[in-house]
Amino acid sequence: MLSRTAAHLYWMSRYMERAENITRFLEVANRMSLSAGKDRAAYWRPVLTIAGGEAAYSESYGERSAVSVIEFSVLDPANSSSIYGSLRAARENAHAVRSVIPSELWESLNTTWLETRGLDGARLRDQGLTSFCEWVRERSHQFRGITYGTMLRDEAFHFLRLGTFLERADNTARLLGVRATGVKAGNTEVDADDQMHWAAVLKSVSAFKAFRTVHGDNLTPVTAVDLLVMRDDMPRSLHACLDQVSLILGKLNPSAECSRLAGAAHAQLHWGRLDQLLARGLSRFISDFLTANNALGARIHEDFLLA
């Protein structure tokens, strides 16, 4: 496969996954701010931190507020990581590989973009943030469903899925990092604010019922982290994402350097223990994970996507 084609497939799926994950960040902020006191704006800052757009936001908008953070994260065409920017980029990449992807996939992405293109602040207010976020997730689910249900299991399919899981791992880690300070293995103390935050995180990644199945009512930062880091049967966990990344790269080229990096990162979670990974705290673990994940993405680009 041409590296240019592989790159379009890879980034198409990354941008689609990114749009979905931004909705998850927004819903965490919205849930937390609604239960907050006077300083509700503080709960919207993590949305900017997670998406890496805090500097760009400050230049354009200045002081944080719920309305301006939502506008920047959802509607701003100059913000490449906004939902608008992500869906536009996904559609552009899909257009470049229309001859490779199923017609149903192209039609779904194109329809998603056409509906998003006409969105403005007034329409978003009428629809409501929660309803809009649900719609974006439904379109993302449709994208993955069409991909999985119609595509030949060839290189095109593998590059498309690779982008999904690498982006998902990055975003799950960033979400966990919002309130990572002070979280260490063996720390069982938890207050009502902690429980509310971690319940919102679990709900945002559709994992609250799964958490109850595994841990019952024992909601602490450590048990929430256990589910979203260590469990390979939890679809959005770091372990599950690296399972897929390592498997896909092994199929594409097991001798490539990126395959070795993915295998090493996967082994840490597959064979490691949570108390060992959190020995230096969740903040340090998340920082190290994001660094390794970014290095893996750069190496994938070097090994497969450079023209």
Short mmCIF file of C-alpha atoms in Angstrom, two decimals:
data_model
loop_
_atom_site.label_atom_id
_atom_site.label_comp_id
_atom_site.label_asym_id
_atom_site.label_seq_id
_atom_site.Cartn_x
_atom_site.Cartn_y
_atom_site.Cartn_z
CA MET A 1 0.00 0.00 0.00
CA LEU A 2 1.19 3.51 -0.79
CA SER A 3 2.32 5.34 2.34
CA ARG A 4 0.16 8.30 1.33
CA THR A 5 -2.96 6.11 1.26
CA ALA A 6 -2.02 4.52 4.58
CA ALA A 7 -1.59 7.98 6.12
CA HIS A 8 -5.05 9.14 4.97
CA LEU A 9 -6.68 6.02 6.44
CA TYR A 10 -4.74 6.32 9.69
CA TRP A 11 -5.54 10.00 10.19
CA MET A 12 -9.15 9.63 9.09
CA SER A 13 -9.78 7.24 11.97
CA ARG A 14 -7.68 9.26 14.45
CA TYR A 15 -9.69 12.41 13.77
CA MET A 16 -12.99 10.56 14.04
CA GLU A 17 -11.94 9.06 17.37
CA ARG A 18 -10.71 12.48 18.50
CA ALA A 19 -14.09 14.08 17.81
CA GLU A 20 -15.79 11.42 19.92
CA ASN A 21 -13.33 11.81 22.76
CA ILE A 22 -13.72 15.58 22.86
CA THR A 23 -17.43 15.01 23.52
CA ARG A 24 -16.43 12.79 26.45
CA PHE A 25 -14.16 15.49 27.90
CA LEU A 26 -16.94 18.06 27.53
CA GLU A 27 -19.44 15.85 29.31
CA VAL A 28 -17.09 15.31 32.27
CA ALA A 29 -16.66 19.09 32.57
CA ASN A 30 -20.38 19.67 32.21
CA ARG A 31 -21.30 17.08 34.85
CA MET A 32 -18.77 18.47 37.30
CA SER A 33 -19.63 22.14 36.73
CA LEU A 34 -23.34 21.55 37.25
CA SER A 35 -22.64 20.20 40.74
CA ALA A 36 -20.09 22.90 41.59
CA GLY A 37 -20.49 26.04 43.60
CA LYS A 38 -19.42 29.46 42.41
CA ASP A 39 -16.19 28.59 40.58
CA ARG A 40 -17.74 26.62 37.74
CA ALA A 41 -15.24 27.91 35.18
CA ALA A 42 -12.46 25.90 36.88
CA TYR A 43 -14.07 22.66 35.74
CA TRP A 44 -13.76 23.64 32.08
CA ARG A 45 -9.99 24.17 32.16
CA PRO A 46 -9.18 20.42 31.90
CA VAL A 47 -10.96 20.30 28.53
CA LEU A 48 -8.35 22.72 27.19
CA THR A 49 -5.46 20.98 28.97
CA ILE A 50 -6.45 17.53 27.69
CA ALA A 51 -6.85 18.68 24.11
CA GLY A 52 -3.60 20.66 24.22
CA GLY A 53 -5.26 23.91 23.21
CA GLU A 54 -4.86 26.08 26.30
CA ALA A 55 -2.39 28.51 24.70
CA ALA A 56 -4.46 28.92 21.52
CA TYR A 57 -7.59 29.43 23.59
CA SER A 58 -5.96 32.14 25.72
CA GLU A 59 -4.87 34.04 22.61
CA SER A 60 -8.35 34.05 21.11
CA TYR A 61 -10.71 34.05 24.08
CA GLY A 62 -8.86 35.19 27.18
CA GLU A 63 -10.63 34.33 30.42
CA ARG A 64 -12.23 30.90 30.73
CA SER A 65 -15.98 30.47 30.73
CA ALA A 66 -18.24 27.54 29.91
CA VAL A 67 -19.62 29.25 26.80
CA SER A 68 -16.23 30.16 25.33
CA VAL A 69 -14.63 26.77 26.11
CA ILE A 70 -17.54 25.01 24.41
CA GLU A 71 -17.28 27.34 21.41
CA PHE A 72 -13.53 26.72 21.14
CA SER A 73 -13.82 22.94 21.59
CA VAL A 74 -16.87 22.40 19.41
CA LEU A 75 -17.22 25.12 16.78
CA ASP A 76 -13.91 26.93 16.26
CA PRO A 77 -12.66 26.15 12.70
CA ALA A 78 -9.23 27.54 13.58
CA ASN A 79 -8.84 24.91 16.30
CA SER A 80 -7.75 21.73 14.53
CA SER A 81 -8.68 19.68 17.59
CA SER A 82 -12.21 21.04 17.88
CA ILE A 83 -15.08 18.73 16.95
CA TYR A 84 -15.65 20.89 13.87
CA GLY A 85 -11.96 20.71 12.89
CA SER A 86 -11.70 16.97 13.60
CA LEU A 87 -14.77 16.03 11.55
CA ARG A 88 -13.63 18.27 8.71
CA ALA A 89 -10.20 16.59 8.70
CA ALA A 90 -11.74 13.11 8.88
CA ARG A 91 -13.89 13.90 5.86
CA GLU A 92 -10.96 15.37 3.90
CA ASN A 93 -8.86 12.27 4.52
CA ALA A 94 -11.79 10.03 3.55
CA HIS A 95 -12.25 11.98 0.31
CA ALA A 96 -8.61 11.29 -0.59
CA VAL A 97 -9.16 7.51 -0.32
CA ARG A 98 -12.71 7.15 -1.65
CA SER A 99 -11.55 4.41 -4.01
CA VAL A 100 -10.21 2.37 -1.07
CA ILE A 101 -12.94 2.63 1.56
CA PRO A 102 -16.50 1.23 1.23
CA SER A 103 -19.04 3.63 -0.26
CA GLU A 104 -21.13 3.35 2.91
CA LEU A 105 -18.20 4.63 4.96
CA TRP A 106 -17.67 7.62 2.69
CA GLU A 107 -21.39 8.46 2.68
CA SER A 108 -21.53 8.30 6.48
CA LEU A 109 -18.51 10.57 6.95
CA ASN A 110 -19.65 13.00 4.29
CA THR A 111 -23.13 13.24 5.82
CA THR A 112 -21.62 13.80 9.27
CA TRP A 113 -19.50 16.65 7.95
CA LEU A 114 -22.34 18.26 5.97
CA GLU A 115 -24.51 18.36 9.09
CA THR A 116 -21.64 19.70 11.20
CA ARG A 117 -20.67 22.36 8.67
CA GLY A 118 -23.90 24.27 9.20
CA LEU A 119 -23.60 24.25 12.99
CA ASP A 120 -23.33 27.57 14.82
CA GLY A 121 -23.76 28.81 18.36
CA ALA A 122 -27.51 29.34 18.03
CA ARG A 123 -28.14 25.85 16.66
CA LEU A 124 -25.91 24.30 19.31
CA ARG A 125 -27.86 26.07 22.06
CA ASP A 126 -31.14 24.90 20.56
CA GLN A 127 -29.94 21.32 20.31
CA GLY A 128 -28.19 21.35 23.69
CA LEU A 129 -24.62 20.29 24.42
CA THR A 130 -25.58 16.85 25.74
CA SER A 131 -27.73 16.02 22.71
CA PHE A 132 -25.02 17.22 20.33
CA CYS A 133 -22.37 15.14 22.09
CA GLU A 134 -24.62 12.09 21.88
CA TRP A 135 -25.08 12.70 18.15
CA VAL A 136 -21.32 12.90 17.55
CA ARG A 137 -20.79 9.65 19.45
CA GLU A 138 -23.51 7.95 17.43
CA ARG A 139 -21.83 9.04 14.19
CA SER A 140 -18.49 7.78 15.48
CA HIS A 141 -20.08 4.45 16.44
CA GLN A 142 -21.58 4.24 12.97
CA PHE A 143 -18.15 4.92 11.46
CA ARG A 144 -16.60 2.03 13.40
CA GLY A 145 -19.57 -0.25 12.75
CA ILE A 146 -19.40 0.26 9.00
CA THR A 147 -15.63 -0.20 9.09
CA TYR A 148 -15.83 -3.45 11.03
CA GLY A 149 -18.85 -4.80 9.18
CA THR A 150 -17.87 -4.10 5.57
CA MET A 151 -14.11 -3.85 5.09
CA LEU A 152 -11.82 -6.60 3.89
CA ARG A 153 -9.25 -7.43 6.57
CA ASP A 154 -6.39 -6.07 4.51
CA GLU A 155 -3.81 -3.34 5.07
CA ALA A 156 -6.39 -0.58 4.61
CA PHE A 157 -8.47 -2.01 7.45
CA HIS A 158 -5.40 -2.40 9.67
CA PHE A 159 -4.21 1.19 9.21
CA LEU A 160 -7.69 2.51 9.85
CA ARG A 161 -8.02 0.53 13.08
CA LEU A 162 -4.49 1.43 14.13
CA GLY A 163 -5.36 5.13 14.13
CA THR A 164 -8.46 4.49 16.22
CA PHE A 165 -6.69 2.64 19.03
CA LEU A 166 -3.63 4.88 19.19
CA GLU A 167 -5.84 7.97 19.47
CA ARG A 168 -8.08 6.28 22.03
CA ALA A 169 -5.12 5.33 24.22
CA ASP A 170 -3.88 8.92 24.15
CA ASN A 171 -7.26 10.35 25.08
CA THR A 172 -8.00 7.84 27.85
CA ALA A 173 -4.63 8.64 29.40
CA ARG A 174 -5.28 12.39 29.20
CA LEU A 175 -8.68 11.93 30.81
CA LEU A 176 -7.11 9.96 33.66
CA GLY A 177 -4.49 12.66 34.09
CA VAL A 178 -7.03 15.40 34.91
CA ARG A 179 -7.10 14.42 38.58
CA ALA A 180 -4.00 12.26 38.89
CA THR A 181 -2.18 14.22 41.60
CA GLY A 182 -1.94 12.24 44.82
CA VAL A 183 -3.31 8.99 43.38
CA LYS A 184 -1.04 6.12 44.44
CA ALA A 185 -1.44 2.40 44.94
CA GLY A 186 -2.74 1.62 48.42
CA ASN A 187 -4.36 5.03 48.81
CA THR A 188 -7.89 4.08 49.80
CA GLU A 189 -8.95 7.43 51.25
CA VAL A 190 -11.62 9.05 49.15
CA ASP A 191 -13.98 11.96 49.75
CA ALA A 192 -17.32 12.76 48.15
CA ASP A 193 -15.73 15.12 45.61
CA ASP A 194 -13.31 12.38 44.47
CA GLN A 195 -16.13 9.90 44.10
CA MET A 196 -18.18 12.38 42.07
CA HIS A 197 -15.24 13.12 39.77
CA TRP A 198 -14.33 9.49 39.11
CA ALA A 199 -17.98 8.51 38.64
CA ALA A 200 -18.21 11.25 35.97
CA VAL A 201 -15.02 9.95 34.30
CA LEU A 202 -16.36 6.39 34.22
CA LYS A 203 -19.72 7.52 32.84
CA SER A 204 -18.00 9.63 30.19
CA VAL A 205 -16.25 6.55 28.77
CA SER A 206 -19.36 4.36 29.11
CA ALA A 207 -17.66 2.32 31.82
CA PHE A 208 -19.77 2.93 34.93
CA LYS A 209 -21.82 -0.26 34.64
CA ALA A 210 -18.69 -2.25 33.84
CA PHE A 211 -17.06 -0.77 36.94
CA ARG A 212 -19.99 -1.88 39.09
CA THR A 213 -19.67 -5.39 37.65
CA VAL A 214 -15.97 -5.59 38.50
CA HIS A 215 -15.67 -3.51 41.69
CA GLY A 216 -19.20 -3.12 43.00
CA ASP A 217 -19.69 0.05 45.04
CA ASN A 218 -15.99 0.36 45.92
CA LEU A 219 -15.40 3.53 43.90
CA THR A 220 -11.99 5.00 44.66
CA PRO A 221 -9.42 6.62 42.38
CA VAL A 222 -7.36 3.41 42.43
CA THR A 223 -10.25 1.10 41.51
CA ALA A 224 -11.30 3.45 38.70
CA VAL A 225 -7.73 3.54 37.42
CA ASP A 226 -7.54 -0.25 37.63
CA LEU A 227 -10.49 -0.55 35.25
CA LEU A 228 -9.27 2.09 32.77
CA VAL A 229 -5.61 1.08 32.78
CA MET A 230 -5.22 -2.62 33.54
CA ARG A 231 -8.36 -4.41 32.33
CA ASP A 232 -7.87 -5.82 28.84
CA ASP A 233 -11.61 -6.62 28.62
CA MET A 234 -12.58 -2.94 29.04
CA PRO A 235 -12.71 -1.50 25.47
CA ARG A 236 -11.37 1.98 26.26
CA SER A 237 -8.69 0.92 28.76
CA LEU A 238 -5.03 1.54 28.03
CA HIS A 239 -4.38 -2.21 28.15
CA ALA A 240 -7.11 -2.99 25.61
CA CYS A 241 -5.90 -0.24 23.26
CA LEU A 242 -2.32 -1.48 23.35
CA ASP A 243 -3.52 -5.05 22.82
CA GLN A 244 -4.92 -3.92 19.48
CA VAL A 245 -2.05 -1.61 18.52
CA SER A 246 0.51 -4.35 19.14
CA LEU A 247 -1.57 -6.94 17.28
CA ILE A 248 -2.12 -4.69 14.26
CA LEU A 249 1.53 -3.66 13.95
CA GLY A 250 2.54 -7.32 14.21
CA LYS A 251 0.35 -8.03 11.19
CA LEU A 252 1.65 -5.06 9.21
CA ASN A 253 5.36 -5.63 9.87
CA PRO A 254 6.51 -7.54 12.98
CA SER A 255 10.15 -6.56 12.42
CA ALA A 256 9.48 -2.80 12.29
CA GLU A 257 10.83 -0.69 15.14
CA CYS A 258 7.32 0.59 15.93
CA SER A 259 6.22 -3.03 16.49
CA ARG A 260 8.96 -3.42 19.08
CA LEU A 261 7.96 -0.20 20.83
CA ALA A 262 4.31 -1.24 20.87
CA GLY A 263 5.22 -4.68 22.22
CA ALA A 264 7.28 -3.16 25.02
CA ALA A 265 4.49 -0.75 26.01
CA HIS A 266 1.93 -3.55 25.88
CA ALA A 267 4.09 -5.88 27.98
CA GLN A 268 4.30 -3.28 30.75
CA LEU A 269 0.53 -3.37 31.14
CA HIS A 270 -0.01 -7.03 30.32
CA TRP A 271 2.57 -8.37 32.78
CA GLY A 272 2.79 -5.46 35.22
CA ARG A 273 0.86 -4.88 38.42
CA LEU A 274 -1.04 -1.74 39.24
CA ASP A 275 0.81 -1.18 42.50
CA GLN A 276 4.12 -1.26 40.60
CA LEU A 277 2.89 1.10 37.88
CA LEU A 278 1.58 3.56 40.47
CA ALA A 279 4.62 3.35 42.76
CA ARG A 280 5.63 6.88 41.73
CA GLY A 281 2.04 8.08 41.47
CA LEU A 282 -0.56 8.24 38.72
CA SER A 283 0.70 11.60 37.47
CA ARG A 284 4.15 10.20 36.68
CA PHE A 285 2.68 7.06 35.11
CA ILE A 286 0.39 9.09 32.83
CA SER A 287 3.23 11.43 31.85
CA ASP A 288 5.47 8.48 30.98
CA PHE A 289 2.66 6.73 29.09
CA LEU A 290 1.87 9.80 26.97
CA THR A 291 5.56 10.28 26.17
CA ALA A 292 5.86 6.64 25.07
CA ASN A 293 2.60 6.81 23.10
CA ASN A 294 3.73 9.94 21.27
CA ALA A 295 7.06 8.29 20.47
CA LEU A 296 5.20 5.26 19.14
CA GLY A 297 3.03 7.47 16.94
CA ALA A 298 6.11 9.25 15.58
CA ARG A 299 7.78 5.92 14.83
CA ILE A 300 4.66 4.59 13.07
CA HIS A 301 4.80 7.70 10.91
CA GLU A 302 8.47 7.09 10.14
CA ASP A 303 8.09 3.37 9.46
CA PHE A 304 4.90 3.43 7.40
CA LEU A 305 3.52 6.86 6.56
CA LEU A 306 6.42 8.86 5.16
CA ALA A 307 6.18 9.23 1.39
#
